[in-house]
């Protein structure tokens, strides 16, 4: 059983540049301006940073930030938020460059999962598992778990359909097409089965989950990863028996659950029984509580279990109670108040704009001399007024922008990059390799993501 686990989150961002309601640059052009500063850090739009993370430009001109390896949920939340602030810095730098070149425009970056033309981009979760674990058992149980967890992990979205607009729990639900696949863009599976452990392939595998929404809420990020990690702990214990919740049609179920904000819509299991997402999650939670009574959980696991129980209890009573914890509830509440105030239909373009602005990563700077709404993300406006529950403080996030997690392989990578950059040495880095491009080149492989110190790497860093 893996009691200590590596976590990571990869987040793709949507970008646009507009001026007075008109688009000024294409996403590809915006991305080039964003990554001009990045090319100073490395040699391309694919670089590793001194905090151990990876920053690169993904398919479709989507900037993507992948956290360094974390073995703490608190560190994971801080490093995921640090990624937003690093992106915000690139955004502001791009605006300055545009202004110097005489191009008037506001660059906006969204941490969401769909654009105005219906394209989707992802938020991927990574979990370390042992190679000899029963992968088939893990996948079979995790599929209904991941499909039903959107009731507390969804980011919320106003979805346009042939029958009109409606509010949904999840942004990614409409874009998933398979339960398992080695592809990530063509078929969009719930679990990606491509075998890329980024570690010793004989010992480790990397569970790659691509069904999740990008969350603004720190609480949700902690909960969705923490609850999934608890599920993995139980699945890695052969003596733990979980009830079969296999869904008859997983892809139909993920959409049906997303379309019901009461969280009570029934979906059919392969056994013929009909259950709600709340029923499925409650079954897993009850088993996790029994597991916790007979196993030693870490403080973070206990915290995640408590949050899981809190959310399911509140969802049973009234989902709107969770407006400080969950993105989909917070945004729904905001939209409904705005609609009532301005007498708007759910499909009104102003509502769509409000939906989008919730995910703007720019933190508003309130000018006390002005009464108008500050430019920036509505989530952060709520946070600044104490209306969203936080898991980490600003100092932790600020530290994570320039310092890697200290208890994993990311610490070694970050230190190597820092020293090599300071001394203007030519180097190449990926998740496993540190390479100093001397003549001849020197390379160190870091095959254990749990090791934060390595004698060979230390010797390489000493010569920088």
XYZ file of C-alpha atoms in Angstrom:
464
model
C 0.000 0.000 0.000
C 1.337 3.440 -0.943
C 0.861 5.536 2.206
C 2.963 8.371 0.823
C 1.843 9.419 -2.648
C 3.007 11.798 -5.345
C 0.389 14.189 -6.749
C 0.517 16.581 -9.673
C -1.914 18.765 -11.606
C -1.592 19.933 -15.215
C -3.746 22.941 -16.102
C -4.405 24.309 -19.587
C -5.547 27.926 -19.869
C -7.665 29.724 -22.441
C -6.316 33.036 -23.763
C -7.696 35.947 -25.734
C -6.794 39.546 -26.542
C -9.548 42.094 -27.101
C -10.082 45.823 -27.186
C -13.436 47.515 -26.691
C -15.324 44.287 -27.351
C -13.380 43.290 -30.457
C -10.793 40.547 -30.723
C -7.373 42.009 -31.459
C -5.174 38.922 -31.768
C -5.698 35.222 -32.398
C -4.929 32.785 -29.546
C -1.782 31.727 -31.417
C -0.574 35.346 -31.615
C -1.391 35.922 -27.944
C 0.554 32.802 -26.993
C 3.637 34.041 -28.850
C 3.600 37.257 -26.846
C 3.079 35.344 -23.605
C 6.026 33.035 -24.228
C 8.529 35.666 -25.318
C 9.592 35.959 -21.688
C 9.671 32.183 -21.339
C 12.256 31.900 -24.101
C 14.579 33.890 -21.854
C 14.221 31.207 -19.166
C 14.930 28.391 -21.603
C 15.212 27.875 -25.316
C 11.625 27.163 -26.289
C 8.015 27.358 -25.168
C 8.606 24.187 -23.112
C 10.616 24.858 -19.980
C 11.002 23.689 -16.410
C 11.076 26.422 -13.789
C 13.048 26.863 -10.570
C 10.018 25.754 -8.535
C 10.172 22.335 -10.213
C 7.160 22.907 -12.463
C 6.815 22.672 -16.222
C 5.489 25.507 -18.370
C 4.722 24.950 -22.023
C 2.445 25.678 -24.945
C 0.010 22.857 -25.633
C -2.016 21.961 -28.725
C -4.418 24.743 -29.737
C -2.233 27.553 -28.362
C -3.175 26.784 -24.768
C -0.535 27.710 -22.188
C -0.169 24.837 -19.751
C 1.324 24.679 -16.279
C 2.206 21.369 -14.616
C 3.061 21.439 -10.926
C 6.192 19.808 -9.660
C 5.796 16.542 -7.791
C 4.008 17.092 -4.465
C 3.473 14.614 -1.635
C 1.385 17.076 0.386
C -2.112 18.236 -0.558
C -1.383 21.656 0.919
C 1.742 21.952 -1.222
C -0.243 20.823 -4.251
C -2.848 23.555 -3.741
C -0.132 26.179 -3.211
C 1.829 25.128 -6.304
C -1.292 24.953 -8.443
C -2.183 28.508 -7.381
C 1.433 29.580 -7.912
C 0.978 28.465 -11.515
C -1.911 30.892 -11.911
C 0.207 33.747 -10.606
C 3.138 32.824 -12.850
C 0.715 32.884 -15.792
C -0.649 36.219 -14.605
C 2.904 37.595 -14.661
C 3.345 36.421 -18.268
C 0.011 38.021 -19.119
C 1.000 41.428 -17.759
C 4.379 41.214 -19.482
C 2.624 40.464 -22.793
C 0.387 43.519 -22.365
C 3.430 45.721 -21.808
C 5.061 44.349 -24.962
C 1.903 44.947 -26.971
C 1.691 48.513 -25.708
C 5.324 49.188 -26.653
C 4.545 47.935 -30.155
C 1.509 50.207 -30.401
C -1.067 47.412 -30.177
C -3.953 48.320 -27.894
C -5.531 45.318 -26.237
C -6.340 43.551 -22.983
C -4.874 40.067 -22.663
C -7.152 37.788 -20.660
C -6.426 34.279 -19.430
C -9.114 31.916 -18.189
C -8.697 28.901 -15.963
C -11.696 27.052 -17.345
C -12.251 24.165 -19.751
C -14.261 25.396 -22.740
C -14.095 28.304 -25.154
C -16.877 30.179 -26.948
C -16.744 27.859 -29.976
C -17.161 24.667 -27.949
C -13.541 23.502 -27.850
C -12.383 21.915 -24.602
C -9.032 21.946 -22.839
C -8.168 20.031 -19.753
C -7.128 19.806 -16.157
C -5.264 16.540 -15.614
C -4.519 14.912 -12.271
C -1.601 12.558 -11.702
C -1.234 10.011 -8.908
C 1.690 7.658 -8.301
C 0.774 3.983 -7.983
C 2.888 0.862 -7.790
C 3.432 -1.145 -10.963
C 2.199 -4.374 -9.352
C -1.136 -2.897 -8.193
C -4.244 -4.330 -9.835
C -4.770 -1.711 -12.538
C -7.988 -3.271 -13.793
C -9.560 -3.172 -10.328
C -8.465 0.430 -9.818
C -9.927 1.568 -13.134
C -13.219 -0.307 -12.688
C -13.897 1.338 -9.330
C -12.539 4.770 -10.185
C -14.741 5.248 -13.262
C -18.032 5.548 -11.303
C -16.205 7.452 -8.561
C -14.810 10.043 -10.990
C -18.103 10.367 -12.869
C -20.111 10.962 -9.698
C -17.614 13.219 -7.900
C -18.531 16.157 -10.155
C -21.215 16.994 -7.585
C -18.394 18.408 -5.434
C -15.592 18.764 -8.009
C -17.361 20.500 -10.911
C -16.576 24.088 -11.899
C -20.091 24.804 -13.220
C -21.110 26.071 -16.649
C -23.981 27.636 -18.551
C -24.424 25.102 -21.335
C -26.145 25.983 -24.607
C -28.203 23.110 -26.015
C -30.772 22.639 -28.776
C -33.424 22.971 -26.054
C -31.979 26.190 -24.714
C -29.400 27.086 -22.101
C -29.090 25.328 -18.750
C -26.713 25.413 -15.817
C -24.559 22.293 -15.392
C -22.200 20.982 -12.744
C -19.204 20.261 -14.959
C -17.395 21.872 -17.877
C -15.698 18.676 -19.035
C -18.662 16.290 -18.865
C -19.890 17.106 -22.382
C -16.472 16.405 -23.858
C -15.709 12.916 -22.514
C -16.207 10.067 -24.961
C -14.596 6.939 -23.506
C -13.905 5.376 -20.131
C -10.311 4.385 -20.980
C -8.004 5.252 -23.852
C -4.353 5.989 -24.525
C -5.370 9.199 -26.360
C -6.063 12.532 -24.681
C -7.420 14.738 -27.479
C -9.207 12.531 -30.012
C -11.345 10.377 -27.731
C -10.988 12.188 -24.380
C -11.215 9.272 -21.963
C -11.952 9.576 -18.262
C -8.707 7.742 -17.446
C -5.761 7.946 -19.824
C -4.027 4.572 -20.061
C -0.847 5.686 -21.841
C 2.005 4.216 -19.828
C 4.300 7.151 -19.016
C 5.421 6.728 -15.400
C 8.083 9.499 -15.462
C 9.848 7.247 -12.956
C 11.311 3.757 -12.647
C 9.013 1.848 -15.049
C 9.519 -1.449 -13.215
C 8.325 -0.003 -9.910
C 5.898 2.862 -10.610
C 2.965 3.777 -12.795
C 1.288 7.137 -13.114
C -2.503 7.215 -12.903
C -3.476 9.975 -15.341
C -7.014 11.317 -14.783
C -8.246 13.752 -17.426
C -11.949 14.036 -16.613
C -11.699 16.782 -13.976
C -12.599 20.446 -14.262
C -10.157 23.259 -13.552
C -11.069 24.584 -10.135
C -10.631 28.130 -8.902
C -11.572 26.988 -5.392
C -8.646 25.871 -3.230
C -11.083 23.815 -1.193
C -12.187 21.832 -4.239
C -8.648 21.145 -5.408
C -7.737 19.762 -1.973
C -10.940 17.719 -1.770
C -10.990 16.219 -5.266
C -7.365 15.056 -5.076
C -7.610 14.038 -1.421
C -10.765 11.966 -1.921
C -9.289 10.238 -4.973
C -6.112 9.476 -3.004
C -8.246 7.891 -0.257
C -9.956 5.750 -2.871
C -6.556 4.604 -4.117
C -5.446 3.673 -0.591
C -8.509 1.489 -0.203
C -8.093 -0.086 -3.634
C -4.478 -0.933 -2.886
C -5.578 -2.925 0.168
C -6.634 -6.413 -1.044
C -8.834 -6.992 1.992
C -10.983 -3.924 1.310
C -14.092 -4.926 -0.617
C -16.030 -2.167 -2.388
C -19.568 -2.622 -3.682
C -19.810 -2.915 -7.469
C -21.048 0.457 -8.772
C -20.226 -0.164 -12.434
C -22.353 2.089 -14.631
C -24.360 0.702 -17.537
C -23.309 3.595 -19.774
C -20.583 5.767 -18.195
C -20.579 8.465 -20.885
C -24.345 8.921 -20.762
C -24.183 8.957 -16.958
C -21.532 11.671 -16.765
C -23.738 14.003 -18.831
C -26.954 13.144 -16.990
C -25.328 13.813 -13.628
C -23.847 17.089 -14.854
C -27.259 18.315 -16.041
C -28.865 17.987 -12.608
C -27.859 20.593 -10.018
C -29.997 18.877 -7.355
C -27.483 15.972 -7.534
C -30.372 13.491 -7.244
C -30.935 12.349 -10.822
C -30.819 8.559 -11.119
C -28.449 6.771 -13.478
C -28.459 3.058 -14.227
C -25.824 0.654 -13.011
C -24.769 -2.413 -14.989
C -26.709 -4.468 -12.436
C -29.916 -2.655 -13.434
C -30.178 -0.733 -10.156
C -30.776 3.019 -10.412
C -28.807 5.349 -8.147
C -27.912 9.033 -7.929
C -24.419 10.545 -7.867
C -25.053 11.246 -4.195
C -25.818 7.548 -3.646
C -22.584 6.483 -5.353
C -20.451 8.973 -3.455
C -22.153 8.148 -0.162
C -21.379 4.465 -0.692
C -17.679 5.231 -1.205
C -17.607 7.701 1.687
C -19.164 5.203 4.092
C -16.512 2.651 3.119
C -13.767 5.256 3.576
C -15.050 6.097 7.055
C -14.954 2.394 7.979
C -11.464 2.156 6.504
C -10.316 5.148 8.574
C -11.565 3.499 11.757
C -9.098 0.607 11.323
C -6.152 2.244 9.530
C -3.771 5.054 10.385
C -4.527 8.063 8.211
C -2.276 11.083 7.869
C -3.561 14.453 9.055
C -4.137 15.472 5.434
C -6.089 12.305 4.707
C -8.225 12.949 7.771
C -8.792 16.508 6.563
C -9.843 15.323 3.100
C -12.174 12.712 4.595
C -13.807 15.331 6.823
C -14.298 17.671 3.853
C -15.750 14.842 1.757
C -18.265 14.039 4.502
C -19.100 17.721 5.015
C -19.863 18.253 1.326
C -22.019 15.151 0.893
C -23.994 16.012 4.030
C -24.622 19.544 2.766
C -25.487 18.327 -0.732
C -28.129 16.053 0.794
C -29.724 19.033 2.549
C -29.239 21.872 0.064
C -26.356 22.205 -2.418
C -26.490 26.003 -2.168
C -25.101 25.735 1.365
C -21.695 25.094 -0.220
C -21.291 28.514 -1.847
C -18.011 29.143 0.035
C -16.520 25.775 -0.868
C -17.569 24.802 -4.398
C -17.085 26.685 -7.665
C -20.261 25.429 -9.276
C -22.378 26.551 -6.327
C -20.621 29.886 -5.891
C -20.941 30.743 -9.572
C -24.548 29.545 -9.804
C -25.498 31.723 -6.835
C -23.772 34.729 -8.412
C -25.438 34.159 -11.779
C -28.917 33.751 -10.279
C -28.590 36.965 -8.283
C -27.370 38.817 -11.371
C -30.214 37.412 -13.479
C -32.812 38.422 -10.890
C -31.391 41.911 -10.590
C -31.304 42.528 -14.359
C -34.242 40.274 -15.359
C -32.176 38.145 -17.732
C -32.726 34.701 -19.225
C -30.125 32.034 -18.462
C -28.999 32.116 -22.116
C -28.390 35.881 -22.195
C -24.890 36.858 -23.457
C -24.326 38.896 -20.282
C -24.789 35.720 -18.254
C -22.274 33.903 -20.464
C -19.814 36.731 -19.864
C -20.323 36.486 -16.103
C -19.773 32.724 -16.302
C -16.481 33.297 -18.130
C -15.281 36.139 -15.925
C -15.486 33.924 -12.854
C -12.462 32.055 -14.265
C -10.313 35.100 -15.137
C -7.007 34.462 -13.330
C -6.177 38.143 -12.911
C -6.573 39.190 -9.293
C -8.598 42.427 -9.142
C -6.874 45.472 -7.774
C -9.562 47.547 -6.104
C -9.156 51.305 -6.513
C -10.776 53.058 -3.524
C -11.251 56.165 -5.680
C -13.461 54.292 -8.142
C -16.868 52.755 -7.639
C -16.919 50.587 -10.769
C -16.251 46.855 -10.769
C -12.481 46.195 -10.802
C -11.052 44.460 -13.846
C -10.202 40.833 -13.113
C -11.605 37.510 -12.022
C -14.899 37.336 -10.146
C -13.676 34.354 -8.129
C -10.865 36.477 -6.758
C -13.258 39.296 -6.024
C -15.236 36.864 -3.870
C -12.046 35.625 -2.248
C -10.916 39.150 -1.411
C -14.221 39.683 0.394
C -13.781 36.461 2.395
C -16.542 34.612 0.553
C -14.484 31.588 -0.534
C -12.879 29.126 1.833
C -9.130 28.873 1.480
C -6.694 26.061 2.227
C -3.355 27.900 1.985
C -2.291 31.480 2.625
C -0.716 34.018 0.277
C 2.760 33.477 1.734
C 2.633 29.767 0.912
C 1.656 30.554 -2.689
C 4.326 33.251 -3.020
C 6.962 30.808 -1.739
C 5.781 28.146 -4.195
C 6.355 30.486 -7.148
C 10.123 30.287 -6.706
C 10.698 27.228 -4.525
C 9.941 23.578 -5.355
C 8.286 21.137 -2.955
C 11.068 20.207 -0.529
C 10.207 16.544 0.060
C 10.141 15.143 -3.500
C 12.313 14.879 -6.622
C 11.137 18.379 -7.581
C 13.531 19.822 -4.982
C 16.539 18.423 -6.860
C 15.253 19.586 -10.237
C 14.500 23.088 -8.977
C 17.936 23.470 -7.384
C 19.672 22.241 -10.548
C 17.737 24.720 -12.704
C 18.376 27.580 -10.273
C 22.127 27.011 -10.132
C 22.498 26.344 -13.868
C 20.510 29.485 -14.721
C 22.437 31.681 -12.278
C 25.734 30.503 -13.777
C 24.470 30.697 -17.375
C 25.203 27.043 -18.061
C 23.677 25.172 -20.989
C 21.364 22.461 -19.635
C 18.412 20.248 -20.497
C 15.794 19.016 -18.035
C 12.722 16.789 -18.092
C 10.794 14.975 -15.354
C 13.485 12.307 -14.950
C 16.716 13.707 -16.424
C 19.134 16.460 -15.447
C 21.616 17.089 -18.252
C 24.527 19.499 -18.303
C 25.383 20.110 -21.954
C 29.176 20.163 -21.554
C 31.662 18.345 -23.760
C 31.081 15.569 -23.051
C 27.576 16.078 -21.614
C 26.803 14.840 -18.106
C 23.399 13.344 -17.264
C 21.781 12.176 -14.038
C 18.562 10.157 -13.999
C 16.150 10.620 -11.094
C 13.956 7.532 -11.270
C 12.398 7.792 -7.805
C 9.943 10.727 -7.498
C 9.892 10.338 -3.705
C 13.621 11.071 -3.251
C 14.394 14.703 -2.464
C 18.167 14.133 -2.238
C 20.499 12.285 -4.590
C 24.287 12.117 -4.253
C 24.895 11.995 -8.018
C 22.681 15.024 -8.587
C 24.397 16.898 -5.747
C 27.802 16.330 -7.386
C 26.431 17.587 -10.711
C 24.990 20.691 -9.044
C 28.309 21.321 -7.253
C 30.144 21.748 -10.563
C 27.762 24.424 -11.792
